[in-house]
mmCIF file of C-alpha atoms in Angstrom:
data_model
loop_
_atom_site.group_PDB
_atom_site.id
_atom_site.type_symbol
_atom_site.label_atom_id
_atom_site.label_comp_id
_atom_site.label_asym_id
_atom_site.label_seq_id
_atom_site.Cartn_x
_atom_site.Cartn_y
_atom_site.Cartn_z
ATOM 1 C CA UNK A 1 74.924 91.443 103.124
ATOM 2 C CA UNK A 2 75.934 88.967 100.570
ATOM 3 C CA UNK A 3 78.455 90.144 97.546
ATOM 4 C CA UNK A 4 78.294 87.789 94.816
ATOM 5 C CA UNK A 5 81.381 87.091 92.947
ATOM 6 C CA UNK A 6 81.392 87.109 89.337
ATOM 7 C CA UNK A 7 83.175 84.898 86.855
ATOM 8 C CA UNK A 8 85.000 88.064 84.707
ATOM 9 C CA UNK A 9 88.303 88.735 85.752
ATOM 10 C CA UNK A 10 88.102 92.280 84.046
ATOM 11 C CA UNK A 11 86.161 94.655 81.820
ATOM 12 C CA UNK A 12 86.509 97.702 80.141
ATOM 13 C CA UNK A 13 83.642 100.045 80.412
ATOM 14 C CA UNK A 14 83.218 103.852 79.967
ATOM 15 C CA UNK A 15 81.371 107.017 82.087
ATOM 16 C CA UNK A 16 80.808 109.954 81.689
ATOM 17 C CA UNK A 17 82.431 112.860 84.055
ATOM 18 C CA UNK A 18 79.359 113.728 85.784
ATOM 19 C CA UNK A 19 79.000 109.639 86.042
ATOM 20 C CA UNK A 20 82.179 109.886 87.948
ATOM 21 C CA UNK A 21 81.808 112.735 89.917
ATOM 22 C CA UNK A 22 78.332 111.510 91.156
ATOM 23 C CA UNK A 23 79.844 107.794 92.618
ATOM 24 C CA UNK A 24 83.066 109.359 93.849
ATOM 25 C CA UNK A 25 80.186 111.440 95.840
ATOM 26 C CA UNK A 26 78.118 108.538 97.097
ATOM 27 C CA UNK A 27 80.788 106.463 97.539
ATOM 28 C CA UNK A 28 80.055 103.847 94.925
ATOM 29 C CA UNK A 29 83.691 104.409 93.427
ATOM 30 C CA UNK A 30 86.213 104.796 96.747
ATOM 31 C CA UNK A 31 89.398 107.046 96.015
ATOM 32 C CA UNK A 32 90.243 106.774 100.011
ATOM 33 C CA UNK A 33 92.019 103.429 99.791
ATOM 34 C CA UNK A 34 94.878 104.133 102.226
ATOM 35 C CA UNK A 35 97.727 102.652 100.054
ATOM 36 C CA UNK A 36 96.360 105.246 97.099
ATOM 37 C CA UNK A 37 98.486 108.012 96.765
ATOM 38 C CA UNK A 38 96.663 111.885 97.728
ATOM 39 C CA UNK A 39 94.947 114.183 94.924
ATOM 40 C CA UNK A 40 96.491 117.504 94.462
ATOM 41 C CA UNK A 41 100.060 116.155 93.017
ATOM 42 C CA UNK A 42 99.764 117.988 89.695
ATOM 43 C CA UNK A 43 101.278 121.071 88.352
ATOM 44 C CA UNK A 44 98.431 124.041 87.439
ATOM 45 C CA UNK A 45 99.495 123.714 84.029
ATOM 46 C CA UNK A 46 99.161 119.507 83.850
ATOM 47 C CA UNK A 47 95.064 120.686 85.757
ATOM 48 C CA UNK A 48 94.958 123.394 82.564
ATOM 49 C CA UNK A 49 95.260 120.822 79.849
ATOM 50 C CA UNK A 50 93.614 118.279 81.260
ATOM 51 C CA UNK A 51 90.033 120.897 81.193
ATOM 52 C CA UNK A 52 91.286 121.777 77.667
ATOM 53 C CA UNK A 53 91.521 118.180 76.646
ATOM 54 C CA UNK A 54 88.157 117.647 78.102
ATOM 55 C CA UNK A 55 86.313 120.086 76.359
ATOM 56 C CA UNK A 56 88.431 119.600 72.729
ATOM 57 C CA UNK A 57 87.267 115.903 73.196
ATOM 58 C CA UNK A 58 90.526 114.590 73.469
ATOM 59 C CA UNK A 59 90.908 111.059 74.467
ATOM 60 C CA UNK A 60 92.556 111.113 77.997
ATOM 61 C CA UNK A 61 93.913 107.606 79.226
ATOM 62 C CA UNK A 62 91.679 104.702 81.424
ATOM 63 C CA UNK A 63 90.945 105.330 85.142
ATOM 64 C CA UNK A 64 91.360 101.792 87.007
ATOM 65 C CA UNK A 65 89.034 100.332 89.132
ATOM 66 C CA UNK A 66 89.246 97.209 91.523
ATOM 67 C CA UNK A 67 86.603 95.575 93.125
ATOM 68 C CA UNK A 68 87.064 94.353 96.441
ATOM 69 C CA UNK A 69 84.142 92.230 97.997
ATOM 70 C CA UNK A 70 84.262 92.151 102.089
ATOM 71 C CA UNK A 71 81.932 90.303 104.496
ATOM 72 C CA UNK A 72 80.203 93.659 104.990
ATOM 73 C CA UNK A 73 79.709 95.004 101.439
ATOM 74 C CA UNK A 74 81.534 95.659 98.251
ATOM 75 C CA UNK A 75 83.944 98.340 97.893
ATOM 76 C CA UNK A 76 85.380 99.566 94.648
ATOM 77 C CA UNK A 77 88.261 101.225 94.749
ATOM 78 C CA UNK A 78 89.341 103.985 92.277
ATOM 79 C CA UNK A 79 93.049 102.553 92.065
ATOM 80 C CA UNK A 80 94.352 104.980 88.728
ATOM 81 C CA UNK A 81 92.721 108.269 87.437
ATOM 82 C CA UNK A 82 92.783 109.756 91.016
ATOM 83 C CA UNK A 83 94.254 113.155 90.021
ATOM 84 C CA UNK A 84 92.565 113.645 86.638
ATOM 85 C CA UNK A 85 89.068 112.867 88.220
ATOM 86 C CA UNK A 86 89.298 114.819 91.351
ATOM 87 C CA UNK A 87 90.978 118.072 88.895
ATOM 88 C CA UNK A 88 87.893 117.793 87.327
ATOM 89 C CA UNK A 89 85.629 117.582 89.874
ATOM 90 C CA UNK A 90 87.480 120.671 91.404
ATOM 91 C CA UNK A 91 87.009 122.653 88.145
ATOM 92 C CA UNK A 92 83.339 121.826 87.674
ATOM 93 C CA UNK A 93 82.769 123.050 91.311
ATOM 94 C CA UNK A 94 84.773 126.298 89.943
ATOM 95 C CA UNK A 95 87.568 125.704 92.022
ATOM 96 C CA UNK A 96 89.956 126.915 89.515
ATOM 97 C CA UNK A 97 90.192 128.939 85.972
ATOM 98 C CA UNK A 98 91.979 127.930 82.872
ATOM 99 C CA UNK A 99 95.223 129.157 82.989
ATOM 100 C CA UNK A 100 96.702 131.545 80.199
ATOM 101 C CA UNK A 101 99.330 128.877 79.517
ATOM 102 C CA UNK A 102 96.787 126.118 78.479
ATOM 103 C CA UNK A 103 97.089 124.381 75.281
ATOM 104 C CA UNK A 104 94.668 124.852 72.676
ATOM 105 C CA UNK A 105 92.268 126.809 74.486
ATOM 106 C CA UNK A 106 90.210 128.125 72.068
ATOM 107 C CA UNK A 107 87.524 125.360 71.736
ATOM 108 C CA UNK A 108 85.350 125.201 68.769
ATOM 109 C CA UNK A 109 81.445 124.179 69.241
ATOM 110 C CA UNK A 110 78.185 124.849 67.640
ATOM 111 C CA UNK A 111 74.739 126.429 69.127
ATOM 112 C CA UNK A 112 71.135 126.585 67.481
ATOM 113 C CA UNK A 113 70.475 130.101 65.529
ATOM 114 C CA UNK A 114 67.031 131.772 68.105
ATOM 115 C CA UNK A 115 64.212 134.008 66.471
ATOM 116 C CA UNK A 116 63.695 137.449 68.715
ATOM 117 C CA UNK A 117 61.052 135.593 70.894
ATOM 118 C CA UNK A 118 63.921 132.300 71.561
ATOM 119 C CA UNK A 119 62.401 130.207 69.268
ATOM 120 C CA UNK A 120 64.510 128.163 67.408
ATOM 121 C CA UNK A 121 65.200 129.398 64.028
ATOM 122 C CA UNK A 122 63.967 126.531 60.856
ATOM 123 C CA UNK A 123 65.700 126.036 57.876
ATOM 124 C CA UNK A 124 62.983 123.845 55.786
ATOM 125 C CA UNK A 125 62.075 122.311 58.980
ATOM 126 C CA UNK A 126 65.552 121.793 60.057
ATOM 127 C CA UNK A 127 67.351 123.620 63.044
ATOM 128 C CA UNK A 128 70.149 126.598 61.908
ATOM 129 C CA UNK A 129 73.136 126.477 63.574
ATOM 130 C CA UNK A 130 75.875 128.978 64.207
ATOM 131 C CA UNK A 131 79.719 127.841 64.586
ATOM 132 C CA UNK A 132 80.931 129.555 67.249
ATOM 133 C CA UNK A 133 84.222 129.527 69.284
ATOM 134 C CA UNK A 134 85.634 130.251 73.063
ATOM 135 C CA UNK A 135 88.935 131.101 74.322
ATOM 136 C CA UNK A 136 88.699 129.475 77.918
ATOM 137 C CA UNK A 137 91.813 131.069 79.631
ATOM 138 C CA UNK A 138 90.835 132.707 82.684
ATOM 139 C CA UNK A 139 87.526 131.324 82.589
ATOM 140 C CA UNK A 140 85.423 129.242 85.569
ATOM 141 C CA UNK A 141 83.112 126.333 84.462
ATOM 142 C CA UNK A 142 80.334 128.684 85.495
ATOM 143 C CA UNK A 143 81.571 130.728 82.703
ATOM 144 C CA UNK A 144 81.566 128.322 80.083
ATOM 145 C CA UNK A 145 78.598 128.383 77.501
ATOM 146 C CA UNK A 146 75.716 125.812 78.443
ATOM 147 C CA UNK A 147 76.787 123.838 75.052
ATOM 148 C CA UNK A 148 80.307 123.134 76.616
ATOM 149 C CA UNK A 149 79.484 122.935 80.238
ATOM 150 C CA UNK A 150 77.456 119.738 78.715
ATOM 151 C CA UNK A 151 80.505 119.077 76.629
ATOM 152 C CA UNK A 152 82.021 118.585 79.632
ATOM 153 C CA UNK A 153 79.696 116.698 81.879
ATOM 154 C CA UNK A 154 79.285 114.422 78.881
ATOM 155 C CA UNK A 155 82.351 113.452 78.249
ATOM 156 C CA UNK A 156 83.325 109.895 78.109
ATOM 157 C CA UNK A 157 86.013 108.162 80.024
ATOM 158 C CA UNK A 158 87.437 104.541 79.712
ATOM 159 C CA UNK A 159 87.176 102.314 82.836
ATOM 160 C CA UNK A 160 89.452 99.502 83.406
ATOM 161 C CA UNK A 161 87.533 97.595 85.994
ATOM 162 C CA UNK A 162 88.566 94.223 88.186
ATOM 163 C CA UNK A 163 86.840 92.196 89.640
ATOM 164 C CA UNK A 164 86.869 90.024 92.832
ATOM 165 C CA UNK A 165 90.173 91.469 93.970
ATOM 166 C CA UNK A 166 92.077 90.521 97.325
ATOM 167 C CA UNK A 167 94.140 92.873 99.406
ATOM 168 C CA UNK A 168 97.447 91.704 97.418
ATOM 169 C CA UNK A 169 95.872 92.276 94.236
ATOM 170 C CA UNK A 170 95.289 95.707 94.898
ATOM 171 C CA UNK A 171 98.541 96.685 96.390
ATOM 172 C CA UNK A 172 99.918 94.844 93.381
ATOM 173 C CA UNK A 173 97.747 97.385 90.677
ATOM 174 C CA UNK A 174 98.289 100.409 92.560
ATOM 175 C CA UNK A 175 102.680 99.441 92.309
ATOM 176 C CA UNK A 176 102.104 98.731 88.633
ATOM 177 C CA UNK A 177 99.898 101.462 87.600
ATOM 178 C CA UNK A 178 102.030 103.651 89.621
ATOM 179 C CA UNK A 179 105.106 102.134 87.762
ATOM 180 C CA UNK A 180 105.416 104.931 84.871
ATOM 181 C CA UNK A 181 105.260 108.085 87.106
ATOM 182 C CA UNK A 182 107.928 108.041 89.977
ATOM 183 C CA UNK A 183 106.973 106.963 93.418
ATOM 184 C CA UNK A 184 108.455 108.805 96.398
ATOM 185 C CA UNK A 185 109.682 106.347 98.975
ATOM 186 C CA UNK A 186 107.269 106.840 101.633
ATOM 187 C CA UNK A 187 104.540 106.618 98.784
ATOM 188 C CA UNK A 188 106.283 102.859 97.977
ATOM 189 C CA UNK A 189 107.048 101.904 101.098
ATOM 190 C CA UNK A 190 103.619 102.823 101.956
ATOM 191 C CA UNK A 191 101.925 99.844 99.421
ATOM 192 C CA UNK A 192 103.683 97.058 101.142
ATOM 193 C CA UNK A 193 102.356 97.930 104.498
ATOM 194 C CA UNK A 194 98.962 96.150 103.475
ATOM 195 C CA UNK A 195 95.658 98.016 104.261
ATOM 196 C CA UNK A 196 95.321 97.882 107.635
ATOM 197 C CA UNK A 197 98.927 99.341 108.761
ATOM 198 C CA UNK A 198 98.939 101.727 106.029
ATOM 199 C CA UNK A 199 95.265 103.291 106.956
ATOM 200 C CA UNK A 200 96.983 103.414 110.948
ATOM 201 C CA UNK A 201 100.032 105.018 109.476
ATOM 202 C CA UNK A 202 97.938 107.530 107.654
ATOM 203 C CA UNK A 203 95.647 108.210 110.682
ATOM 204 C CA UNK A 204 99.514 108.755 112.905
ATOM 205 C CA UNK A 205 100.352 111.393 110.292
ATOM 206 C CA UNK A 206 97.801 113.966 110.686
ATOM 207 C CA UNK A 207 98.429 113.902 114.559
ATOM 208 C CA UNK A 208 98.941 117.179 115.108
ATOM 209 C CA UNK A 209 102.085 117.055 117.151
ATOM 210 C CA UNK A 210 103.647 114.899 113.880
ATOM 211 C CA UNK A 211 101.880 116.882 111.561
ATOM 212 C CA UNK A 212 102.717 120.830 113.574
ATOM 213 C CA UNK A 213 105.588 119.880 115.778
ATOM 214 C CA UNK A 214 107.832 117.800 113.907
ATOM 215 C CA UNK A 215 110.091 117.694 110.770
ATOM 216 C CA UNK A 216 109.274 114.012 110.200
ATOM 217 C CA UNK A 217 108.005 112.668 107.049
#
């Protein structure tokens, strides 16, 4: 295999959710980089707004990507966004309802008007539509009306994506796009370890006599 460098240091780009949900499956974006810090670190009411933003078509910020090219392929590592895309993910598999503490749950959309038989219904050859709302709370994606489960998979998020990046580079991202929300120590300490060390360290900690038998962290 062959990776061919290219001559941008950067782009911004956009996908959709389902986009991102179907190359976190097959691996084309990589959220297992062992410096990366572990899904699951939000509060259920930071997972509740995030769906609500989603389906109110709310901007939500960038997820990062970096590029890393190695002798035996190209890897490109999801370096910010990890805990909004895998919440989402987790929702669309109905992993979890809307809380009754979301914000602005009640999300407005807009269906075609059906004669008896399904047909739609023609106003001078144009389709009639009826506004219609949907208090989400307590609700599964399965739940969620086909217009706004495609509200959802549809939905467009920004990509910040770098290119041609070395092992430095990326430790260097993950510190900076890390910088806002407060590191724990062993999740700083952890980035200057470089890949290699840091993937053994991670392998160490699910031993189960560290993991079961121990009070180390």
């Amino acid at each position: 295999y062959m990776a061919v460098q290219t001559a941008e240091k950067s782009k911004e780009t956009r996908y959709s959710v389902l986009s991102y949900l179907k190359r976190l499956e097959d691996f084309t974006i990589r959220k297992d980089h062992p410096l990366q810090r572990k899904a699951s670190q939000w509060t259920k009411q930071q997972k509740d707004n995030l769906i609500t933003s989603v389906l109110n078509e709310d901007p939500i910020p960038p997820v990062v990507l970096a590029e890393q090219l190695r002798p035996e392929g190209r890897d490109n590592w999801l370096i910010d966004g990890l805990q909004r895309l895998s919440n989402l993910a987790e929702y669309r598999s109905n992993g979890f309802r809307v809380g009754k503490n979301a914000e602005r749950p009640v999300i407005a959309y807009q269906s075609v008007d059906r004669e008896k038989d399904g047909t739609v219904k023609l106003d001078h050859g144009n389709p009639v539509y009826i506004k219609k709302e949907i208090d989400v709370r307590g609700k599964y994606y399965r739940d969620l009306p086909a217009e706004i489960r495609e509200r959802f998979d549809d939905f467009t998020i920004p990509a910040v994506q770098y290119f041609n990046c070395s092992d430095d580079d990326i430790e260097y991202h993950i510190r900076r796009y890390n910088a806002a929300r407060t590191m724990s120590a062993a999740q700083k300490g952890i980035t200057y370890l470089g890949e290699r060390y840091a993937r053994r360290v991670k392998e160490l900690a699910r031993h189960p006599f560290l993991r079961d038998k121990s009070s180390f962290r």
